């Protein structure tokens, strides 16, 4: 094994490397970050022996965990697998990070909250997941915070979309291309998040932690990150169709109707309010966070280039 990497170069084990967020992490990694990619089927996060063996052999400076069981409704019937990936496996990553003195960056979700708060959620707010997916993600968070690992970032995010994934933006574009009318839930409010902005935030936080003077006070801990502003799923859908039309997509849809959660029952309960307070991230990074409309527009521009 070579000597542990120079002060500048950061070796990263990127877990769940083929997922939607991870693809963007690969694209946005700043110079000096050397990424090693791990995903199913070769690498199974639930295989503790394999995870410990692979990570101790690589001995990365950073483990970025983008892997998860992300099928929110599917988790209601596949609790064991969801818990194995989102809960138990995260404790293996924390264990590995302690063994090799790596920083663990773990991505979590707004679904750890029950959504009953009147205002935006701060990091220290009580979690109270209402779905199996939320429970398993909350368990993953706890396995890090209850461990002896001090060098970690848990970054909670919400309503994620970006290239290469099943996400609300692509679903709405598909449906708007097929149907005359759409009915979209208007009584759940949150903040859409473009994967490019989240990937940048991940590296910004990690870069801060690599600067020696930043260690007092410690930058590690839990952060909320989403695009600025908030909307309902209905408002998000209207904005997606508007952007789609601006970008010349052949959309058939004529009307979008706001409906209530009760009118569109799903297996998993979602929070009514999942808006984040992001002051902690803004304070430490000093970086502005793009508004969700602006980032949606950027996504459409990127989409156009890639088409
Ligand atoms: N998407 C959202 O709206 C949203 C919102 C809030 C938070 N988040 C969080 O953001 C993170 C990234 O989400 P995403 O949407 O990018 O997820 P994603 O597209 O579903 O990607 C997850 C990746 O993890 C892999 N994976 C699943 N089980 C694994 C295992 N046992 N071992 C190794 N890899 C495994 C998946 O492989 P397969 O595809 O082969 O299963 C996939 O490549 C997750 O932590 C998620 O909980 C997402």
mmCIF file of C-alpha atoms and ligand atoms in Angstrom:
data_model
loop_
_atom_site.group_PDB
_atom_site.id
_atom_site.type_symbol
_atom_site.label_atom_id
_atom_site.label_comp_id
_atom_site.label_asym_id
_atom_site.label_seq_id
_atom_site.Cartn_x
_atom_site.Cartn_y
_atom_site.Cartn_z
ATOM 1 C CA UNK A 1 0.000 0.000 0.000
ATOM 2 C CA UNK A 2 1.305 3.452 -0.852
ATOM 3 C CA UNK A 3 1.787 6.039 1.848
ATOM 4 C CA UNK A 4 -1.447 7.720 2.882
ATOM 5 C CA UNK A 5 -2.129 10.236 0.199
ATOM 6 C CA UNK A 6 -0.603 13.701 -0.086
ATOM 7 C CA UNK A 7 -2.202 16.592 1.751
ATOM 8 C CA UNK A 8 -3.924 17.698 -1.430
ATOM 9 C CA UNK A 9 -5.184 14.499 -2.974
ATOM 10 C CA UNK A 10 -8.257 12.954 -1.395
ATOM 11 C CA UNK A 11 -9.074 9.336 -2.096
ATOM 12 C CA UNK A 12 -12.811 8.746 -2.075
ATOM 13 C CA UNK A 13 -14.773 5.522 -1.835
ATOM 14 C CA UNK A 14 -18.051 6.392 -3.553
ATOM 15 C CA UNK A 15 -20.715 3.902 -2.495
ATOM 16 C CA UNK A 16 -23.821 3.480 -4.655
ATOM 17 C CA UNK A 17 -21.744 4.931 -7.496
ATOM 18 C CA UNK A 18 -24.314 4.321 -10.255
ATOM 19 C CA UNK A 19 -27.233 6.017 -8.513
ATOM 20 C CA UNK A 20 -28.699 9.404 -9.422
ATOM 21 C CA UNK A 21 -26.841 11.489 -6.846
ATOM 22 C CA UNK A 22 -23.599 9.547 -7.181
ATOM 23 C CA UNK A 23 -23.490 10.159 -10.929
ATOM 24 C CA UNK A 24 -23.476 13.862 -10.206
ATOM 25 C CA UNK A 25 -20.889 13.459 -7.433
ATOM 26 C CA UNK A 26 -18.666 11.853 -10.074
ATOM 27 C CA UNK A 27 -19.281 14.747 -12.446
ATOM 28 C CA UNK A 28 -18.745 17.526 -9.905
ATOM 29 C CA UNK A 29 -15.775 16.121 -7.966
ATOM 30 C CA UNK A 30 -13.209 18.928 -7.752
ATOM 31 C CA UNK A 31 -9.639 18.449 -8.860
ATOM 32 C CA UNK A 32 -7.635 16.537 -6.285
ATOM 33 C CA UNK A 33 -10.420 14.083 -5.457
ATOM 34 C CA UNK A 34 -9.677 10.581 -6.700
ATOM 35 C CA UNK A 35 -12.877 8.563 -6.844
ATOM 36 C CA UNK A 36 -13.145 4.778 -6.491
ATOM 37 C CA UNK A 37 -16.578 3.495 -7.451
ATOM 38 C CA UNK A 38 -18.583 0.812 -5.637
ATOM 39 C CA UNK A 39 -22.080 -0.434 -6.397
ATOM 40 C CA UNK A 40 -24.170 -3.549 -6.872
ATOM 41 C CA UNK A 41 -23.748 -6.222 -8.113
ATOM 42 C CA UNK A 42 -19.972 -6.369 -7.453
ATOM 43 C CA UNK A 43 -20.152 -4.529 -4.157
ATOM 44 C CA UNK A 44 -22.970 -5.166 -1.715
ATOM 45 C CA UNK A 45 -23.193 -2.753 1.155
ATOM 46 C CA UNK A 46 -25.094 -5.303 3.209
ATOM 47 C CA UNK A 47 -22.155 -7.731 3.072
ATOM 48 C CA UNK A 48 -20.275 -6.587 6.176
ATOM 49 C CA UNK A 49 -17.155 -8.678 5.535
ATOM 50 C CA UNK A 50 -16.857 -7.431 1.969
ATOM 51 C CA UNK A 51 -17.378 -3.799 2.982
ATOM 52 C CA UNK A 52 -14.755 -3.938 5.739
ATOM 53 C CA UNK A 53 -12.306 -5.823 3.558
ATOM 54 C CA UNK A 54 -12.652 -3.507 0.548
ATOM 55 C CA UNK A 55 -12.521 -0.304 2.555
ATOM 56 C CA UNK A 56 -9.577 -1.290 4.731
ATOM 57 C CA UNK A 57 -7.671 -2.351 1.606
ATOM 58 C CA UNK A 58 -8.372 0.957 -0.181
ATOM 59 C CA UNK A 59 -8.066 3.048 2.983
ATOM 60 C CA UNK A 60 -9.749 6.115 1.482
ATOM 61 C CA UNK A 61 -9.682 9.551 3.097
ATOM 62 C CA UNK A 62 -13.421 9.871 2.549
ATOM 63 C CA UNK A 63 -16.330 7.484 2.206
ATOM 64 C CA UNK A 64 -19.282 9.093 0.436
ATOM 65 C CA UNK A 65 -22.373 6.966 0.860
ATOM 66 C CA UNK A 66 -24.940 7.592 -1.862
ATOM 67 C CA UNK A 67 -26.269 4.032 -1.747
ATOM 68 C CA UNK A 68 -29.707 3.468 -0.340
ATOM 69 C CA UNK A 69 -32.902 1.525 -0.695
ATOM 70 C CA UNK A 70 -34.808 4.495 -2.143
ATOM 71 C CA UNK A 71 -38.144 2.960 -3.154
ATOM 72 C CA UNK A 72 -40.226 4.748 -0.511
ATOM 73 C CA UNK A 73 -43.434 2.786 -1.108
ATOM 74 C CA UNK A 74 -41.589 -0.485 -1.746
ATOM 75 C CA UNK A 75 -39.940 -0.204 1.661
ATOM 76 C CA UNK A 76 -43.357 -0.656 3.307
ATOM 77 C CA UNK A 77 -43.323 -4.302 2.162
ATOM 78 C CA UNK A 78 -39.542 -4.830 1.996
ATOM 79 C CA UNK A 79 -38.690 -3.644 5.481
ATOM 80 C CA UNK A 80 -35.832 -6.105 6.068
ATOM 81 C CA UNK A 81 -33.925 -5.210 2.916
ATOM 82 C CA UNK A 82 -34.567 -1.485 3.407
ATOM 83 C CA UNK A 83 -33.266 -1.717 6.980
ATOM 84 C CA UNK A 84 -30.249 -3.776 5.908
ATOM 85 C CA UNK A 85 -29.195 -1.148 3.327
ATOM 86 C CA UNK A 86 -30.319 2.097 4.985
ATOM 87 C CA UNK A 87 -29.752 1.138 8.609
ATOM 88 C CA UNK A 88 -27.450 -1.791 9.412
ATOM 89 C CA UNK A 89 -25.013 -1.229 6.528
ATOM 90 C CA UNK A 90 -24.464 2.363 7.605
ATOM 91 C CA UNK A 91 -23.121 1.145 10.937
ATOM 92 C CA UNK A 92 -20.636 -1.002 8.991
ATOM 93 C CA UNK A 93 -19.514 2.138 7.152
ATOM 94 C CA UNK A 94 -19.091 3.979 10.453
ATOM 95 C CA UNK A 95 -17.083 1.027 11.775
ATOM 96 C CA UNK A 96 -14.869 1.038 8.667
ATOM 97 C CA UNK A 97 -14.406 4.815 8.866
ATOM 98 C CA UNK A 98 -13.186 4.509 12.468
ATOM 99 C CA UNK A 99 -10.805 1.666 11.555
ATOM 100 C CA UNK A 100 -9.165 3.573 8.694
ATOM 101 C CA UNK A 101 -9.544 7.092 10.091
ATOM 102 C CA UNK A 102 -11.697 8.214 7.152
ATOM 103 C CA UNK A 103 -14.399 10.862 7.019
ATOM 104 C CA UNK A 104 -17.869 9.472 6.372
ATOM 105 C CA UNK A 105 -20.283 11.537 4.296
ATOM 106 C CA UNK A 106 -23.736 10.027 4.517
ATOM 107 C CA UNK A 107 -26.850 11.249 2.716
ATOM 108 C CA UNK A 108 -30.169 11.201 4.527
ATOM 109 C CA UNK A 109 -33.674 12.502 4.012
ATOM 110 C CA UNK A 110 -36.472 14.851 5.044
ATOM 111 C CA UNK A 111 -38.590 11.718 5.594
ATOM 112 C CA UNK A 112 -36.979 11.296 9.036
ATOM 113 C CA UNK A 113 -39.385 14.054 10.168
ATOM 114 C CA UNK A 114 -43.130 13.693 10.660
ATOM 115 C CA UNK A 115 -43.921 16.935 8.829
ATOM 116 C CA UNK A 116 -46.080 18.423 11.563
ATOM 117 C CA UNK A 117 -43.812 21.404 12.339
ATOM 118 C CA UNK A 118 -45.222 24.794 11.368
ATOM 119 C CA UNK A 119 -41.872 26.202 10.180
ATOM 120 C CA UNK A 120 -38.666 24.910 8.562
ATOM 121 C CA UNK A 121 -36.890 21.986 10.236
ATOM 122 C CA UNK A 122 -33.548 22.621 11.926
ATOM 123 C CA UNK A 123 -30.958 19.860 12.308
ATOM 124 C CA UNK A 124 -31.645 19.374 16.019
ATOM 125 C CA UNK A 125 -35.408 18.919 15.617
ATOM 126 C CA UNK A 126 -36.837 15.668 16.907
ATOM 127 C CA UNK A 127 -37.039 13.005 14.211
ATOM 128 C CA UNK A 128 -40.256 11.028 13.994
ATOM 129 C CA UNK A 129 -40.451 9.091 10.725
ATOM 130 C CA UNK A 130 -43.892 8.103 9.477
ATOM 131 C CA UNK A 131 -42.809 5.525 6.898
ATOM 132 C CA UNK A 132 -40.609 2.415 6.887
ATOM 133 C CA UNK A 133 -38.192 4.206 4.531
ATOM 134 C CA UNK A 134 -37.978 7.139 6.974
ATOM 135 C CA UNK A 135 -37.481 4.745 9.895
ATOM 136 C CA UNK A 136 -34.631 2.931 8.150
ATOM 137 C CA UNK A 137 -32.925 6.209 7.143
ATOM 138 C CA UNK A 138 -33.305 7.478 10.694
ATOM 139 C CA UNK A 139 -31.751 4.253 11.956
ATOM 140 C CA UNK A 140 -28.802 4.820 9.586
ATOM 141 C CA UNK A 141 -28.300 8.308 11.001
ATOM 142 C CA UNK A 142 -28.404 6.964 14.548
ATOM 143 C CA UNK A 143 -25.853 4.278 13.822
ATOM 144 C CA UNK A 144 -23.425 7.064 12.927
ATOM 145 C CA UNK A 145 -24.268 9.499 15.716
ATOM 146 C CA UNK A 146 -24.232 6.730 18.349
ATOM 147 C CA UNK A 147 -20.854 5.400 17.159
ATOM 148 C CA UNK A 148 -17.422 6.687 18.179
ATOM 149 C CA UNK A 149 -16.959 8.263 14.760
ATOM 150 C CA UNK A 150 -16.340 11.997 15.033
ATOM 151 C CA UNK A 151 -15.423 12.787 11.425
ATOM 152 C CA UNK A 152 -18.797 12.523 9.739
ATOM 153 C CA UNK A 153 -21.284 14.581 7.788
ATOM 154 C CA UNK A 154 -24.902 13.505 7.674
ATOM 155 C CA UNK A 155 -26.501 15.591 4.962
ATOM 156 C CA UNK A 156 -30.275 15.483 4.863
ATOM 157 C CA UNK A 157 -31.819 16.426 1.561
ATOM 158 C CA UNK A 158 -35.262 16.449 -0.043
ATOM 159 C CA UNK A 159 -37.126 16.005 -3.341
ATOM 160 C CA UNK A 160 -33.979 15.125 -5.261
ATOM 161 C CA UNK A 161 -33.822 15.157 -9.053
ATOM 162 C CA UNK A 162 -31.081 15.059 -11.631
ATOM 163 C CA UNK A 163 -29.886 13.179 -14.675
ATOM 164 C CA UNK A 164 -29.952 9.401 -14.694
ATOM 165 C CA UNK A 165 -32.588 8.726 -12.106
ATOM 166 C CA UNK A 166 -36.248 8.047 -11.556
ATOM 167 C CA UNK A 167 -37.408 11.343 -10.219
ATOM 168 C CA UNK A 168 -40.434 13.615 -10.045
ATOM 169 C CA UNK A 169 -39.265 15.907 -12.865
ATOM 170 C CA UNK A 170 -38.900 13.065 -15.343
ATOM 171 C CA UNK A 171 -42.140 11.427 -14.181
ATOM 172 C CA UNK A 172 -44.091 14.658 -14.707
ATOM 173 C CA UNK A 173 -42.525 15.202 -18.141
ATOM 174 C CA UNK A 174 -43.465 11.682 -19.152
ATOM 175 C CA UNK A 175 -47.056 12.007 -17.884
ATOM 176 C CA UNK A 176 -47.438 15.491 -19.375
ATOM 177 C CA UNK A 177 -46.421 14.017 -22.717
ATOM 178 C CA UNK A 178 -49.046 11.253 -22.470
ATOM 179 C CA UNK A 179 -52.077 12.805 -20.757
ATOM 180 C CA UNK A 180 -54.420 15.818 -21.145
ATOM 181 C CA UNK A 181 -54.860 16.286 -17.416
ATOM 182 C CA UNK A 182 -52.715 15.735 -14.335
ATOM 183 C CA UNK A 183 -53.796 15.658 -10.695
ATOM 184 C CA UNK A 184 -50.993 16.494 -8.313
ATOM 185 C CA UNK A 185 -50.850 16.673 -4.513
ATOM 186 C CA UNK A 186 -50.960 20.260 -3.299
ATOM 187 C CA UNK A 187 -51.001 19.831 0.492
ATOM 188 C CA UNK A 188 -47.413 18.570 0.936
ATOM 189 C CA UNK A 189 -44.764 21.263 0.933
ATOM 190 C CA UNK A 190 -41.015 20.833 0.547
ATOM 191 C CA UNK A 191 -37.964 21.940 -1.392
ATOM 192 C CA UNK A 192 -36.798 20.395 -4.652
ATOM 193 C CA UNK A 193 -33.052 19.745 -4.819
ATOM 194 C CA UNK A 194 -30.948 19.481 -7.953
ATOM 195 C CA UNK A 195 -28.277 16.796 -7.570
ATOM 196 C CA UNK A 196 -25.601 19.163 -8.938
ATOM 197 C CA UNK A 197 -26.188 21.598 -6.074
ATOM 198 C CA UNK A 198 -26.108 18.808 -3.505
ATOM 199 C CA UNK A 199 -22.934 17.303 -4.980
ATOM 200 C CA UNK A 200 -21.271 20.723 -4.757
ATOM 201 C CA UNK A 201 -22.426 21.070 -1.146
ATOM 202 C CA UNK A 202 -20.934 17.670 -0.285
ATOM 203 C CA UNK A 203 -17.517 18.674 -1.594
ATOM 204 C CA UNK A 204 -17.750 22.142 -0.058
ATOM 205 C CA UNK A 205 -18.381 20.672 3.383
ATOM 206 C CA UNK A 206 -15.630 18.126 3.010
ATOM 207 C CA UNK A 207 -13.150 20.729 1.781
ATOM 208 C CA UNK A 208 -13.861 22.853 4.846
ATOM 209 C CA UNK A 209 -13.084 19.861 7.040
ATOM 210 C CA UNK A 210 -9.707 19.342 5.383
ATOM 211 C CA UNK A 211 -8.550 22.813 6.421
ATOM 212 C CA UNK A 212 -6.746 22.566 9.782
ATOM 213 C CA UNK A 213 -7.968 25.912 11.142
ATOM 214 C CA UNK A 214 -11.543 24.834 10.630
ATOM 215 C CA UNK A 215 -11.308 22.091 13.215
ATOM 216 C CA UNK A 216 -12.228 24.537 16.006
ATOM 217 C CA UNK A 217 -15.186 24.536 16.120
ATOM 218 C CA UNK A 218 -15.588 21.182 14.426
ATOM 219 C CA UNK A 219 -17.422 21.361 11.093
ATOM 220 C CA UNK A 220 -18.669 17.785 11.412
ATOM 221 C CA UNK A 221 -22.247 16.819 12.188
ATOM 222 C CA UNK A 222 -25.713 16.913 10.661
ATOM 223 C CA UNK A 223 -26.639 19.408 7.928
ATOM 224 C CA UNK A 224 -29.784 20.240 6.020
ATOM 225 C CA UNK A 225 -29.371 20.936 2.336
ATOM 226 C CA UNK A 226 -32.004 21.593 -0.347
ATOM 227 C CA UNK A 227 -32.516 24.311 -2.900
ATOM 228 C CA UNK A 228 -33.794 27.628 -1.542
ATOM 229 C CA UNK A 229 -37.516 28.303 -1.452
ATOM 230 C CA UNK A 230 -40.336 25.833 -1.172
ATOM 231 C CA UNK A 231 -43.400 24.658 -3.036
ATOM 232 C CA UNK A 232 -46.038 21.959 -3.099
ATOM 233 C CA UNK A 233 -45.756 18.986 -5.450
ATOM 234 C CA UNK A 234 -48.510 20.683 -7.479
ATOM 235 C CA UNK A 235 -46.491 23.910 -7.814
ATOM 236 C CA UNK A 236 -43.406 21.871 -8.645
ATOM 237 C CA UNK A 237 -45.324 20.029 -11.398
ATOM 238 C CA UNK A 238 -46.634 23.323 -12.855
ATOM 239 C CA UNK A 239 -43.069 24.709 -12.925
ATOM 240 C CA UNK A 240 -41.776 21.543 -14.618
ATOM 241 C CA UNK A 241 -44.397 21.764 -17.364
ATOM 242 C CA UNK A 242 -43.715 25.492 -17.804
ATOM 243 C CA UNK A 243 -39.960 24.814 -18.159
ATOM 244 C CA UNK A 244 -40.651 21.884 -20.461
ATOM 245 C CA UNK A 245 -42.700 24.112 -22.778
ATOM 246 C CA UNK A 246 -40.030 26.847 -22.684
ATOM 247 C CA UNK A 247 -37.554 24.236 -23.818
ATOM 248 C CA UNK A 248 -39.768 23.094 -26.664
ATOM 249 C CA UNK A 249 -40.838 19.709 -25.331
ATOM 250 C CA UNK A 250 -43.990 18.336 -26.996
ATOM 251 C CA UNK A 251 -46.261 18.238 -23.932
ATOM 252 C CA UNK A 252 -49.867 17.196 -24.388
ATOM 253 C CA UNK A 253 -51.153 18.221 -20.954
ATOM 254 C CA UNK A 254 -53.808 20.996 -20.856
ATOM 255 C CA UNK A 255 -54.760 21.156 -17.187
ATOM 256 C CA UNK A 256 -52.997 20.407 -13.914
ATOM 257 C CA UNK A 257 -55.353 20.090 -10.945
ATOM 258 C CA UNK A 258 -54.326 20.427 -7.296
ATOM 259 C CA UNK A 259 -55.538 17.516 -5.172
ATOM 260 C CA UNK A 260 -55.185 16.496 -1.518
ATOM 261 C CA UNK A 261 -53.037 13.673 -0.131
ATOM 262 C CA UNK A 262 -56.263 11.782 0.683
ATOM 263 C CA UNK A 263 -57.247 11.819 -2.963
ATOM 264 C CA UNK A 264 -54.010 10.047 -3.943
ATOM 265 C CA UNK A 265 -53.347 7.369 -1.332
ATOM 266 C CA UNK A 266 -49.903 5.760 -1.393
ATOM 267 C CA UNK A 267 -48.531 2.939 0.784
ATOM 268 C CA UNK A 268 -46.011 5.193 2.598
ATOM 269 C CA UNK A 269 -46.993 8.298 4.538
ATOM 270 C CA UNK A 270 -45.085 11.428 3.471
ATOM 271 C CA UNK A 271 -44.454 14.498 5.635
ATOM 272 C CA UNK A 272 -46.868 17.387 5.053
ATOM 273 C CA UNK A 273 -44.083 19.887 5.633
ATOM 274 C CA UNK A 274 -40.497 18.965 4.919
ATOM 275 C CA UNK A 275 -38.963 22.389 4.408
ATOM 276 C CA UNK A 276 -35.448 22.673 5.865
ATOM 277 C CA UNK A 277 -33.778 25.512 7.689
ATOM 278 C CA UNK A 278 -30.364 25.646 5.983
ATOM 279 C CA UNK A 279 -28.725 28.375 8.082
ATOM 280 C CA UNK A 280 -26.132 25.923 9.453
ATOM 281 C CA UNK A 281 -24.915 24.997 5.985
ATOM 282 C CA UNK A 282 -24.932 28.614 4.794
ATOM 283 C CA UNK A 283 -22.984 29.776 7.850
ATOM 284 C CA UNK A 284 -20.200 27.223 7.521
ATOM 285 C CA UNK A 285 -19.913 27.220 3.735
ATOM 286 C CA UNK A 286 -20.435 30.926 3.144
ATOM 287 C CA UNK A 287 -21.941 29.826 -0.152
ATOM 288 C CA UNK A 288 -25.327 30.877 -1.460
ATOM 289 C CA UNK A 289 -27.785 28.105 -2.301
ATOM 290 C CA UNK A 290 -29.583 28.426 -5.650
ATOM 291 C CA UNK A 291 -33.346 28.887 -5.576
ATOM 292 C CA UNK A 292 -35.295 25.793 -6.688
ATOM 293 C CA UNK A 293 -36.718 27.550 -9.772
ATOM 294 C CA UNK A 294 -33.271 28.647 -10.879
ATOM 295 C CA UNK A 295 -31.871 25.127 -10.464
ATOM 296 C CA UNK A 296 -34.819 23.589 -12.270
ATOM 297 C CA UNK A 297 -34.027 25.892 -15.177
ATOM 298 C CA UNK A 298 -30.343 24.856 -15.030
ATOM 299 C CA UNK A 299 -31.407 21.208 -15.094
ATOM 300 C CA UNK A 300 -33.451 21.770 -18.236
ATOM 301 C CA UNK A 301 -30.497 23.511 -19.895
ATOM 302 C CA UNK A 302 -28.267 20.531 -19.031
ATOM 303 C CA UNK A 303 -30.930 18.143 -20.261
ATOM 304 C CA UNK A 304 -31.090 19.984 -23.581
ATOM 305 C CA UNK A 305 -27.314 19.750 -24.052
ATOM 306 C CA UNK A 306 -27.366 16.012 -23.365
ATOM 307 C CA UNK A 307 -30.328 15.227 -25.639
HETATM 308 N N1 LIG B 1 -34.336 10.562 -4.500
HETATM 309 C C1 LIG B 1 -34.847 11.403 -3.607
HETATM 310 O O1 LIG B 1 -35.832 12.094 -3.849
HETATM 311 C C2 LIG B 1 -34.174 11.562 -2.269
HETATM 312 C C3 LIG B 1 -34.702 12.484 -1.356
HETATM 313 C C4 LIG B 1 -34.070 12.633 -0.122
HETATM 314 C C5 LIG B 1 -32.940 11.886 0.187
HETATM 315 N N2 LIG B 1 -32.460 10.986 -0.715
HETATM 316 C C6 LIG B 1 -31.267 10.220 -0.356
HETATM 317 O O2 LIG B 1 -30.251 10.579 -1.272
HETATM 318 C C7 LIG B 1 -29.365 9.480 -1.466
HETATM 319 C C8 LIG B 1 -29.165 9.234 -2.942
HETATM 320 O O3 LIG B 1 -30.416 8.935 -3.518
HETATM 321 P P1 LIG B 1 -30.597 8.625 -5.071
HETATM 322 O O4 LIG B 1 -31.935 9.100 -5.450
HETATM 323 O O5 LIG B 1 -29.383 9.051 -5.810
HETATM 324 O O6 LIG B 1 -30.635 7.030 -5.010
HETATM 325 P P2 LIG B 1 -30.639 5.963 -6.209
HETATM 326 O O7 LIG B 1 -30.643 6.653 -7.534
HETATM 327 O O8 LIG B 1 -31.706 4.987 -5.901
HETATM 328 O O9 LIG B 1 -29.214 5.277 -6.040
HETATM 329 C C9 LIG B 1 -28.921 4.422 -4.989
HETATM 330 C C10 LIG B 1 -27.805 3.519 -5.442
HETATM 331 O O10 LIG B 1 -27.494 2.644 -4.352
HETATM 332 C C11 LIG B 1 -27.357 1.339 -4.891
HETATM 333 N N3 LIG B 1 -27.590 0.316 -3.891
HETATM 334 C C12 LIG B 1 -28.767 -0.120 -3.385
HETATM 335 N N4 LIG B 1 -28.553 -1.136 -2.528
HETATM 336 C C13 LIG B 1 -27.213 -1.338 -2.474
HETATM 337 C C14 LIG B 1 -26.396 -2.259 -1.812
HETATM 338 N N5 LIG B 1 -26.891 -3.216 -1.007
HETATM 339 N N6 LIG B 1 -25.050 -2.196 -2.007
HETATM 340 C C15 LIG B 1 -24.507 -1.276 -2.825
HETATM 341 N N7 LIG B 1 -25.254 -0.362 -3.502
HETATM 342 C C16 LIG B 1 -26.583 -0.405 -3.335
HETATM 343 C C17 LIG B 1 -28.398 1.282 -6.001
HETATM 344 O O11 LIG B 1 -28.159 0.174 -6.847
HETATM 345 P P3 LIG B 1 -29.430 -0.473 -7.614
HETATM 346 O O12 LIG B 1 -30.000 0.591 -8.472
HETATM 347 O O13 LIG B 1 -28.811 -1.615 -8.363
HETATM 348 O O14 LIG B 1 -30.382 -0.908 -6.531
HETATM 349 C C18 LIG B 1 -28.168 2.635 -6.658
HETATM 350 O O15 LIG B 1 -27.109 2.602 -7.576
HETATM 351 C C19 LIG B 1 -29.968 8.310 -0.693
HETATM 352 O O16 LIG B 1 -29.356 8.225 0.558
HETATM 353 C C20 LIG B 1 -31.417 8.717 -0.496
HETATM 354 O O17 LIG B 1 -31.965 8.136 0.665
HETATM 355 C C21 LIG B 1 -33.045 10.814 -1.934
#
